[in-house]
Amino acid sequence: MLKDLAIPVAENIRSRAGLLRSHTWGKNLRFYRGEPLGADCPPIALMGVGGSDNAPAALDAVRPYLYALTDPSRNAGVMDMGNIAGGAFGLMEACEELLTKGILPLVVAGPGEWSAAQARAFERFRRAVNIVSVDSRMDLSLSADEPSVPGSYLDELLLPDNEWLFHFANVGCQWYYLDPAVLDWMDRRGYDYFRLGRLRENIEEAEPEVRDADLMLFHLRAMRAADMQDSALGSPSGLTVEDACRIARYAGMSDKLGAAGFYGLPDEPSQIVAMTTAQILWHFVEGYGRRMRDYPFDKTEFTGFVVDLKSESMRLHFWKSNRSDRWWVEPPKGISLERARHSPVSCSYGDYLLACEGELSLRLARAFSRF
């Protein structure tokens, strides 16, 4: 299927990459030319998405800036698949095939609603997954009387009874764009949202939200307009380039994350937007090269801490990785085999300190409600 869907990177672009210096990404990339993907295939597959009429992908404008950067992949390696034809359907089929082969699809596309197609690639694996969305908005039509917001992906992702979706979290939402009814709906389901204001106070508190995900959908409209000028529905406030790069790096470092997508790139991005996108992608791959192999969970590689939370009548078992200093916590009650892969739950040192003071953080309260 990939051979039929993928349009390899144009020869002239590959030729220019071959002229770059030896330390650059373009010089060290592997380019897909329709060959079968065997055991020697790099673990990350970079791909753009063309329209239903196989129009050029926005990633083409980013590639020259991406290739000129220092190779971030260490021993991981990246294959540039070129552009996937067929729009949302082609994207779903390509991601599914890559996931089946154990290859991480790294998608760069325009329409934000296509992100739901990337998520649906997990549907056929018959296992519940966690999804984190980096977005300034949470457009959800809870009532049949409300029309769907153009470009929304959450109606398709959250409203149906998707058995393959275990948890959803948003990072970077902005309060003045949010419907209170949607927030109530999220609370009732134990879904998380991490507002921009909280992120500004301590961006490291967003790291566990990203680390716990199987899929990250990064919508470029989450960035402030000064840093992502061409993004649709841009806002005067939002993530800075540095924020976006850091979140992308958190995602790359997560051993659990199996796919990532960056959406909202305009068809003809300006030079600065193309450079910004290239740097965000660079940080994701650089993070991937620094994975600590904390997942699957092996208690022999962790230090345990027990906290008796008398206010909640529960005993919490926290675990700190000896490799990365990252934290996890076990749900205090028994869990089904189906949900075992989501335990323990990613948390922060701050969650542990709060528990030591006798208080259960909102993140952990929501997490425990899901089990």
Coordinates of N, CA and C in Angstrom, one line a residue, residues 86-294:
G86 N -3.7 11.1 -1.5 CA -5.0 10.7 -1.1 C -5.6 11.4 0.1
G87 N -5.0 12.4 0.5 CA -5.5 13.2 1.6 C -5.7 12.4 2.9
A88 N -6.8 12.6 3.6 CA -7.0 12.0 4.9 C -7.0 10.4 4.8
F89 N -7.6 9.9 3.8 CA -7.7 8.4 3.7 C -6.3 7.9 3.5
G90 N -5.5 8.5 2.6 CA -4.2 8.0 2.3 C -3.3 8.1 3.6
L91 N -3.5 9.2 4.4 CA -2.8 9.4 5.6 C -3.1 8.2 6.6
M92 N -4.3 7.9 6.7 CA -4.7 6.8 7.7 C -4.1 5.5 7.3
E93 N -4.2 5.2 6.0 CA -3.6 3.9 5.5 C -2.1 3.8 5.6
A94 N -1.4 4.9 5.3 CA 0.0 4.9 5.4 C 0.5 4.8 6.9
C95 N -0.2 5.5 7.8 CA 0.2 5.5 9.2 C -0.1 4.1 9.8
E96 N -1.2 3.4 9.4 CA -1.5 2.1 9.9 C -0.4 1.1 9.4
E97 N 0.0 1.2 8.2 CA 1.0 0.3 7.7 C 2.4 0.5 8.4
L98 N 2.7 1.7 8.7 CA 4.0 2.0 9.4 C 3.9 1.6 10.8
L99 N 2.8 1.8 11.5 CA 2.7 1.3 12.8 C 2.7 -0.2 12.9
T100 N 2.2 -0.9 12.0 CA 2.2 -2.3 11.9 C 3.7 -2.8 11.9
K101 N 4.5 -2.0 11.2 CA 5.9 -2.4 11.1 C 6.8 -1.9 12.2
G102 N 6.2 -1.2 13.2 CA 6.9 -0.7 14.3 C 7.7 0.6 14.0
I103 N 7.2 1.3 13.0 CA 7.9 2.6 12.5 C 7.0 3.7 13.0
L104 N 7.6 4.8 13.5 CA 6.9 5.9 14.0 C 6.6 6.9 12.9
P105 N 5.3 7.1 12.5 CA 5.0 8.1 11.5 C 5.1 9.5 12.1
L106 N 5.9 10.3 11.4 CA 6.0 11.7 11.8 C 5.4 12.5 10.6
V107 N 4.2 13.0 10.9 CA 3.4 13.6 9.8 C 3.5 15.2 9.9
V108 N 3.6 15.8 8.7 CA 3.5 17.3 8.6 C 2.4 17.6 7.6
A109 N 1.3 18.2 8.0 CA 0.2 18.4 7.0 C -0.4 19.8 7.3
G110 N -1.4 20.1 6.4 CA -2.1 21.3 6.4 C -3.4 21.3 7.3
P111 N -4.5 20.7 6.7 CA -5.7 20.8 7.4 C -5.7 20.1 8.7
G112 N -6.1 20.8 9.8 CA -6.1 20.2 11.1 C -7.1 19.0 11.2
E113 N -8.1 19.0 10.5 CA -9.1 17.9 10.6 C -8.5 16.6 10.2
W114 N -7.4 16.6 9.4 CA -6.8 15.4 9.0 C -6.1 14.6 10.2
S115 N -5.9 15.3 11.3 CA -5.3 14.7 12.4 C -6.2 13.6 13.0
A116 N -7.5 13.7 12.8 CA -8.3 12.6 13.2 C -8.1 11.3 12.4
A117 N -7.7 11.5 11.1 CA -7.3 10.3 10.3 C -6.1 9.6 10.8
Q118 N -5.1 10.4 11.3 CA -3.9 9.8 11.8 C -4.3 9.0 13.1
A119 N -5.2 9.5 13.9 CA -5.6 8.9 15.1 C -6.3 7.6 14.8
R120 N -7.1 7.6 13.7 CA -7.9 6.4 13.4 C -7.0 5.2 12.9
A121 N -5.8 5.5 12.6 CA -4.8 4.4 12.2 C -4.6 3.5 13.4
F122 N -4.9 3.9 14.6 CA -4.7 3.0 15.8 C -5.9 2.1 16.0
E123 N -7.0 2.4 15.3 CA -8.3 1.8 15.6 C -8.2 0.3 15.3
R124 N -7.5 -0.1 14.3 CA -7.5 -1.5 13.9 C -6.6 -2.4 14.8
F125 N -5.8 -1.8 15.7 CA -4.9 -2.5 16.6 C -5.7 -3.1 17.8
R126 N -6.9 -2.7 18.0 CA -7.8 -3.2 19.0 C -7.1 -3.0 20.4
R127 N -6.6 -1.9 20.7 CA -6.1 -1.6 22.0 C -6.3 -0.1 22.3
A128 N -6.6 0.2 23.5 CA -6.9 1.5 23.9 C -5.7 2.4 24.0
V129 N -5.7 3.6 23.4 CA -4.6 4.4 23.3 C -4.8 5.8 24.0
N130 N -3.8 6.4 24.3 CA -3.8 7.8 24.9 C -3.4 8.8 23.8
I131 N -4.1 9.9 23.7 CA -3.8 10.9 22.7 C -3.7 12.3 23.4
V132 N -2.6 13.0 23.1 CA -2.5 14.4 23.6 C -2.5 15.3 22.4
S133 N -3.3 16.4 22.5 CA -3.4 17.4 21.5 C -2.8 18.7 22.0
V134 N -1.9 19.2 21.3 CA -1.4 20.6 21.6 C -2.1 21.5 20.7
D135 N -3.0 22.3 21.3 CA -3.9 23.2 20.6 C -4.4 24.3 21.5
S136 N -4.7 25.4 20.9 CA -5.2 26.6 21.6 C -6.7 26.5 21.8
R137 N -7.4 25.6 21.1 CA -8.8 25.5 21.1 C -9.2 24.0 21.3
M138 N -10.5 23.8 21.8 CA -11.1 22.5 21.9 C -12.5 22.7 21.3
D139 N -12.6 22.6 20.0 CA -13.8 22.8 19.3 C -14.6 21.5 19.3
L140 N -15.7 21.4 20.1 CA -16.5 20.2 20.2 C -17.9 20.5 20.1
S141 N -18.7 19.9 19.3 CA -20.1 20.1 19.1 C -20.9 19.1 20.0
L142 N -21.2 19.5 21.2 CA -21.9 18.6 22.1 C -23.4 18.4 21.8
S143 N -24.0 19.4 21.2 CA -25.4 19.4 20.9 C -25.6 19.2 19.4
A144 N -26.7 18.5 19.1 CA -27.0 18.3 17.7 C -27.5 19.6 17.0
D145 N -27.9 20.5 17.8 CA -28.3 21.8 17.3 C -27.1 22.7 17.0
E146 N -25.9 22.4 17.4 CA -24.7 23.2 17.2 C -24.0 22.6 15.9
P147 N -23.7 23.5 15.0 CA -23.0 23.1 13.8 C -21.5 22.8 14.2
S148 N -21.0 21.9 13.4 CA -19.5 21.6 13.7 C -18.7 22.8 13.2
V149 N -17.6 23.0 14.0 CA -16.7 24.1 13.7 C -15.9 23.6 12.5
P150 N -15.8 24.5 11.4 CA -15.0 24.1 10.3 C -13.5 23.8 10.7
G151 N -13.0 22.7 10.2 CA -11.7 22.3 10.5 C -11.5 21.5 11.8
S152 N -12.6 21.3 12.6 CA -12.5 20.6 13.8 C -12.2 19.1 13.6
Y153 N -11.5 18.6 14.5 CA -11.1 17.2 14.5 C -11.7 16.4 15.7
L154 N -12.1 17.2 16.8 CA -12.5 16.5 18.0 C -13.8 15.9 17.9
D155 N -14.7 16.4 17.1 CA -16.0 15.7 17.0 C -15.8 14.3 16.5
E156 N -14.9 14.1 15.6 CA -14.7 12.7 15.1 C -13.9 11.9 16.1
L157 N -13.0 12.6 16.8 CA -12.1 11.9 17.7 C -12.7 11.5 19.0
L158 N -13.6 12.4 19.6 CA -14.1 12.2 21.0 C -15.5 11.8 21.1
L159 N -16.4 12.3 20.2 CA -17.8 12.1 20.4 C -18.3 10.7 20.1
P160 N -17.8 10.0 19.1 CA -18.2 8.6 19.0 C -17.7 7.8 20.1
D161 N -18.3 6.6 20.3 CA -17.9 5.7 21.4 C -16.7 4.9 20.8
N162 N -15.6 5.6 20.8 CA -14.3 4.9 20.3 C -13.7 4.1 21.3
E163 N -13.8 2.8 21.2 CA -13.3 1.9 22.2 C -11.7 1.9 22.2
W164 N -11.1 2.4 21.1 CA -9.7 2.4 21.0 C -9.1 3.6 21.7
L165 N -9.9 4.6 22.2 CA -9.4 5.8 22.9 C -9.6 5.6 24.4
F166 N -8.5 5.5 25.1 CA -8.5 5.4 26.5 C -8.5 6.7 27.2
H167 N -7.6 7.6 26.7 CA -7.5 8.9 27.4 C -7.2 10.0 26.4
F168 N -7.7 11.2 26.6 CA -7.4 12.4 25.8 C -6.9 13.5 26.7
A169 N -5.9 14.3 26.3 CA -5.4 15.4 27.0 C -5.1 16.5 26.1
N170 N -5.4 17.8 26.5 CA -5.0 18.9 25.7 C -3.9 19.7 26.4
V171 N -3.0 20.2 25.7 CA -1.9 21.1 26.2 C -1.9 22.4 25.5
G172 N -2.0 23.5 26.2 CA -1.9 24.8 25.6 C -3.2 25.5 25.3
C173 N -4.3 25.0 25.7 CA -5.6 25.6 25.4 C -5.7 27.0 26.1
Q174 N -6.4 27.9 25.5 CA -6.5 29.3 25.9 C -8.0 29.5 26.4
W175 N -8.1 30.0 27.6 CA -9.4 30.0 28.3 C -10.5 30.7 27.5
Y176 N -10.1 31.8 26.9 CA -11.1 32.6 26.2 C -11.6 32.0 24.9
Y177 N -11.1 30.9 24.5 CA -11.6 30.2 23.3 C -12.4 29.0 23.7
L178 N -12.6 28.7 25.0 CA -13.2 27.4 25.5 C -14.6 27.6 25.9
D179 N -15.4 26.6 25.5 CA -16.8 26.5 25.8 C -16.9 25.9 27.2
P180 N -17.5 26.6 28.2 CA -17.6 25.9 29.6 C -18.3 24.6 29.6
A181 N -19.2 24.4 28.6 CA -19.9 23.1 28.6 C -18.9 22.0 28.1
V182 N -17.9 22.3 27.3 CA -16.9 21.4 26.8 C -16.0 21.0 28.0
L183 N -15.6 22.0 28.8 CA -14.8 21.8 30.0 C -15.5 20.8 31.0
D184 N -16.8 21.1 31.2 CA -17.5 20.2 32.1 C -17.6 18.7 31.5
W185 N -17.7 18.6 30.2 CA -17.8 17.3 29.5 C -16.4 16.6 29.7
M186 N -15.3 17.4 29.6 CA -14.0 16.8 29.7 C -13.8 16.3 31.2
D187 N -14.2 17.1 32.1 CA -14.1 16.8 33.5 C -14.8 15.5 33.9
R188 N -16.0 15.3 33.3 CA -16.8 14.1 33.7 C -16.1 12.9 33.1
R189 N -15.4 13.0 32.1 CA -14.7 11.8 31.5 C -13.3 11.6 32.0
G190 N -12.8 12.5 32.9 CA -11.5 12.4 33.4 C -10.4 12.8 32.4
Y191 N -10.8 13.5 31.4 CA -9.8 14.0 30.4 C -9.1 15.2 31.0
D192 N -7.9 15.4 30.5 CA -7.1 16.5 31.1 C -7.0 17.6 30.1
Y193 N -6.8 18.8 30.6 CA -6.5 20.0 29.8 C -5.5 20.9 30.6
F194 N -4.5 21.3 29.9 CA -3.4 22.1 30.6 C -3.3 23.4 29.9
R195 N -3.9 24.4 30.6 CA -4.1 25.7 30.1 C -2.7 26.4 29.8
L196 N -2.8 27.4 28.9 CA -1.6 28.1 28.5 C -1.0 28.8 29.8
G197 N -1.9 29.4 30.6 CA -1.4 30.1 31.8 C -0.6 29.2 32.7
R198 N -1.1 27.9 33.0 CA -0.4 27.0 33.8 C 0.9 26.6 33.1
L199 N 0.9 26.5 31.8 CA 2.1 26.1 31.1 C 3.2 27.2 31.3
R200 N 2.7 28.5 31.2 CA 3.7 29.6 31.4 C 4.3 29.5 32.8
E201 N 3.6 29.1 33.8 CA 4.1 29.1 35.2 C 5.2 28.0 35.3
N202 N 5.0 26.9 34.6 CA 6.0 25.8 34.7 C 5.7 24.8 33.6
I203 N 6.5 24.9 32.5 CA 6.2 24.1 31.4 C 6.6 22.6 31.6
E204 N 7.4 22.4 32.6 CA 7.8 21.0 32.9 C 6.6 20.2 33.5
E205 N 5.6 20.9 34.0 CA 4.4 20.2 34.5 C 3.6 19.6 33.3
A206 N 3.8 20.1 32.1 CA 3.1 19.5 30.9 C 3.8 18.2 30.4
E207 N 5.0 18.0 30.8 CA 5.8 16.8 30.3 C 5.1 15.5 30.6
P208 N 4.5 15.2 31.8 CA 3.9 13.9 32.0 C 2.7 13.7 31.1
E209 N 1.9 14.8 30.7 CA 0.8 14.7 29.8 C 1.3 14.2 28.5
V210 N 2.4 14.7 28.0 CA 2.9 14.3 26.7 C 3.5 12.9 26.8
R211 N 4.2 12.6 27.9 CA 4.9 11.3 28.0 C 4.0 10.1 28.1
D212 N 2.7 10.3 28.6 CA 1.8 9.3 28.7 C 1.1 8.9 27.4
A213 N 1.3 9.7 26.3 CA 0.5 9.6 25.1 C 1.1 8.5 24.2
D214 N 0.3 7.9 23.4 CA 0.7 7.0 22.3 C 0.8 7.8 21.0
L215 N 0.0 8.9 20.9 CA 0.0 9.8 19.8 C -0.1 11.2 20.2
M216 N 0.8 12.1 19.6 CA 0.7 13.5 19.8 C 0.3 14.2 18.5
L217 N -0.8 15.0 18.7 CA -1.3 15.9 17.5 C -1.0 17.3 17.9
F218 N 0.0 17.9 17.2 CA 0.4 19.3 17.5 C -0.1 20.2 16.4
H219 N -1.1 21.1 16.9 CA -1.7 22.0 15.9 C -1.0 23.3 16.1
L220 N -0.4 23.8 15.0 CA 0.5 24.9 15.0 C -0.3 26.2 15.4
R221 N -1.6 26.2 15.4 CA -2.3 27.4 15.8 C -2.2 27.6 17.3
A222 N -1.6 26.6 18.0 CA -1.4 26.8 19.4 C -0.3 27.8 19.7
M223 N 0.5 28.1 18.6 CA 1.6 29.1 18.8 C 1.1 30.5 18.6
R224 N 1.7 31.4 19.2 CA 1.3 32.8 19.0 C 1.6 33.3 17.6
A225 N 0.9 34.2 17.1 CA 1.0 34.6 15.7 C 2.3 35.2 15.4
A226 N 3.0 35.8 16.4 CA 4.3 36.4 16.1 C 5.3 35.3 15.8
D227 N 5.1 34.1 16.2 CA 6.0 33.0 16.0 C 5.5 32.0 14.9
M228 N 4.3 32.1 14.6 CA 3.7 31.2 13.5 C 2.7 32.0 12.7
Q229 N 3.2 32.9 11.9 CA 2.4 34.0 11.3 C 1.4 33.5 10.4
D230 N 1.6 32.4 9.6 CA 0.7 32.0 8.6 C -0.3 31.0 9.0
S231 N -0.2 30.6 10.3 CA -1.1 29.5 10.8 C -2.6 30.0 10.8
A232 N -3.5 29.1 10.3 CA -4.9 29.4 10.4 C -5.4 29.6 11.8
L233 N -6.2 30.6 12.1 CA -6.8 30.8 13.4 C -5.7 31.1 14.4
G234 N -4.6 31.8 14.0 CA -3.5 32.2 14.9 C -4.1 33.2 15.9
S235 N -3.3 33.3 17.0 CA -3.8 34.2 18.1 C -2.6 35.0 18.5
P236 N -2.9 36.2 19.1 CA -1.8 37.1 19.6 C -1.0 36.4 20.7
S237 N -1.7 35.5 21.5 CA -1.0 34.8 22.5 C -0.9 33.3 22.2
G238 N 0.0 32.6 22.8 CA 0.1 31.2 22.5 C 1.5 30.8 22.9
L239 N 1.9 29.6 22.4 CA 3.2 29.0 22.7 C 4.3 29.8 21.9
T240 N 5.4 30.0 22.5 CA 6.5 30.5 21.7 C 7.2 29.4 21.0
V241 N 8.2 29.8 20.1 CA 8.9 28.8 19.4 C 9.7 27.9 20.4
E242 N 10.2 28.5 21.4 CA 10.9 27.7 22.4 C 10.0 26.7 23.2
D243 N 8.8 27.2 23.5 CA 7.8 26.3 24.1 C 7.5 25.1 23.2
A244 N 7.2 25.4 22.0 CA 6.9 24.3 21.0 C 8.0 23.3 20.8
C245 N 9.2 23.8 20.7 CA 10.4 22.9 20.6 C 10.5 22.1 21.8
R246 N 10.3 22.6 23.0 CA 10.4 21.9 24.2 C 9.4 20.8 24.3
I247 N 8.1 21.1 24.0 CA 7.1 20.1 24.0 C 7.3 19.0 23.0
A248 N 7.8 19.4 21.8 CA 8.1 18.4 20.8 C 9.2 17.5 21.3
R249 N 10.2 18.0 22.0 CA 11.3 17.2 22.5 C 10.8 16.2 23.6
Y250 N 9.9 16.7 24.5 CA 9.3 15.9 25.5 C 8.6 14.7 24.8
A251 N 7.9 14.9 23.7 CA 7.2 13.9 23.0 C 8.2 12.9 22.4
G252 N 9.2 13.4 21.7 CA 10.2 12.5 21.2 C 10.9 11.6 22.2
M253 N 11.1 12.1 23.4 CA 11.8 11.3 24.4 C 10.9 10.3 25.0
S254 N 9.6 10.3 24.8 CA 8.6 9.4 25.4 C 8.8 8.0 24.8
D255 N 9.1 7.0 25.6 CA 9.2 5.6 25.0 C 7.9 5.1 24.6
K256 N 6.8 5.6 25.1 CA 5.5 5.1 24.8 C 4.9 5.7 23.5
L257 N 5.4 6.9 23.1 CA 4.8 7.5 21.9 C 5.1 6.8 20.7
G258 N 4.1 6.4 19.9 CA 4.3 5.7 18.7 C 4.1 6.5 17.4
A259 N 3.5 7.7 17.5 CA 3.2 8.5 16.3 C 3.1 10.0 16.7
A260 N 3.4 10.8 15.7 CA 3.2 12.3 16.0 C 2.8 13.0 14.7
G261 N 2.0 14.0 14.8 CA 1.6 14.8 13.7 C 1.7 16.3 14.0
F262 N 2.1 17.1 13.0 CA 2.1 18.5 13.1 C 1.2 19.1 12.0
Y263 N 0.2 19.8 12.5 CA -0.9 20.2 11.5 C -1.1 21.7 11.6
G264 N -1.7 22.2 10.5 CA -1.9 23.6 10.3 C -0.9 24.4 9.6
L265 N 0.0 23.7 8.9 CA 1.0 24.4 8.1 C 0.3 24.9 6.8
P266 N 0.5 26.2 6.5 CA -0.2 26.7 5.3 C 0.4 26.1 4.0
D267 N -0.3 26.1 2.9 CA 0.2 25.6 1.7 C 1.5 26.2 1.2
E268 N 1.6 27.5 1.4 CA 2.8 28.2 1.0 C 3.4 29.0 2.2
P269 N 4.0 28.3 3.1 CA 4.5 29.0 4.3 C 5.6 30.0 3.9
S270 N 5.7 31.1 4.7 CA 6.7 32.0 4.6 C 8.1 31.4 5.0
Q271 N 9.2 32.1 4.7 CA 10.5 31.5 5.1 C 10.6 31.3 6.6
I272 N 10.1 32.3 7.4 CA 10.3 32.2 8.8 C 9.4 31.0 9.4
V273 N 8.2 30.9 8.8 CA 7.3 29.8 9.3 C 8.0 28.4 8.9
A274 N 8.5 28.3 7.7 CA 9.2 27.1 7.3 C 10.4 26.8 8.2
M275 N 11.1 27.8 8.6 CA 12.3 27.6 9.4 C 11.8 27.2 10.8
T276 N 10.8 27.8 11.3 CA 10.2 27.5 12.7 C 9.8 26.0 12.7
T277 N 9.0 25.6 11.7 CA 8.5 24.2 11.6 C 9.7 23.2 11.6
A278 N 10.7 23.6 10.8 CA 11.9 22.7 10.7 C 12.6 22.5 12.1
Q279 N 12.7 23.6 12.9 CA 13.3 23.5 14.2 C 12.5 22.7 15.2
I280 N 11.1 22.8 15.1 CA 10.3 22.0 16.0 C 10.5 20.5 15.6
L281 N 10.5 20.2 14.3 CA 10.7 18.8 13.9 C 12.1 18.3 14.4
W282 N 13.0 19.2 14.3 CA 14.4 18.8 14.7 C 14.4 18.4 16.2
H283 N 13.7 19.2 17.0 CA 13.7 18.9 18.5 C 13.0 17.6 18.8
F284 N 11.9 17.3 18.0 CA 11.2 16.0 18.2 C 12.2 14.8 17.9
V285 N 12.9 14.9 16.8 CA 13.8 13.8 16.5 C 15.0 13.7 17.4
E286 N 15.5 14.9 17.8 CA 16.6 14.9 18.8 C 16.1 14.3 20.1
G287 N 14.9 14.5 20.5 CA 14.4 13.9 21.7 C 14.3 12.4 21.5
Y288 N 13.8 11.9 20.4 CA 13.7 10.5 20.1 C 15.1 9.8 20.3
G289 N 16.2 10.5 19.9 CA 17.5 9.9 20.0 C 18.0 9.8 21.4
R290 N 17.3 10.5 22.3 CA 17.6 10.5 23.8 C 16.7 9.6 24.6
R291 N 15.9 8.8 24.0 CA 15.0 8.0 24.8 C 15.7 7.1 25.8
M292 N 15.1 7.0 27.0 CA 15.8 6.3 28.1 C 15.4 4.9 28.3
R293 N 14.4 4.4 27.5 CA 13.9 3.0 27.6 C 13.3 2.8 29.0
D294 N 12.5 3.8 29.5 CA 11.8 3.7 30.8 C 10.5 2.8 30.6

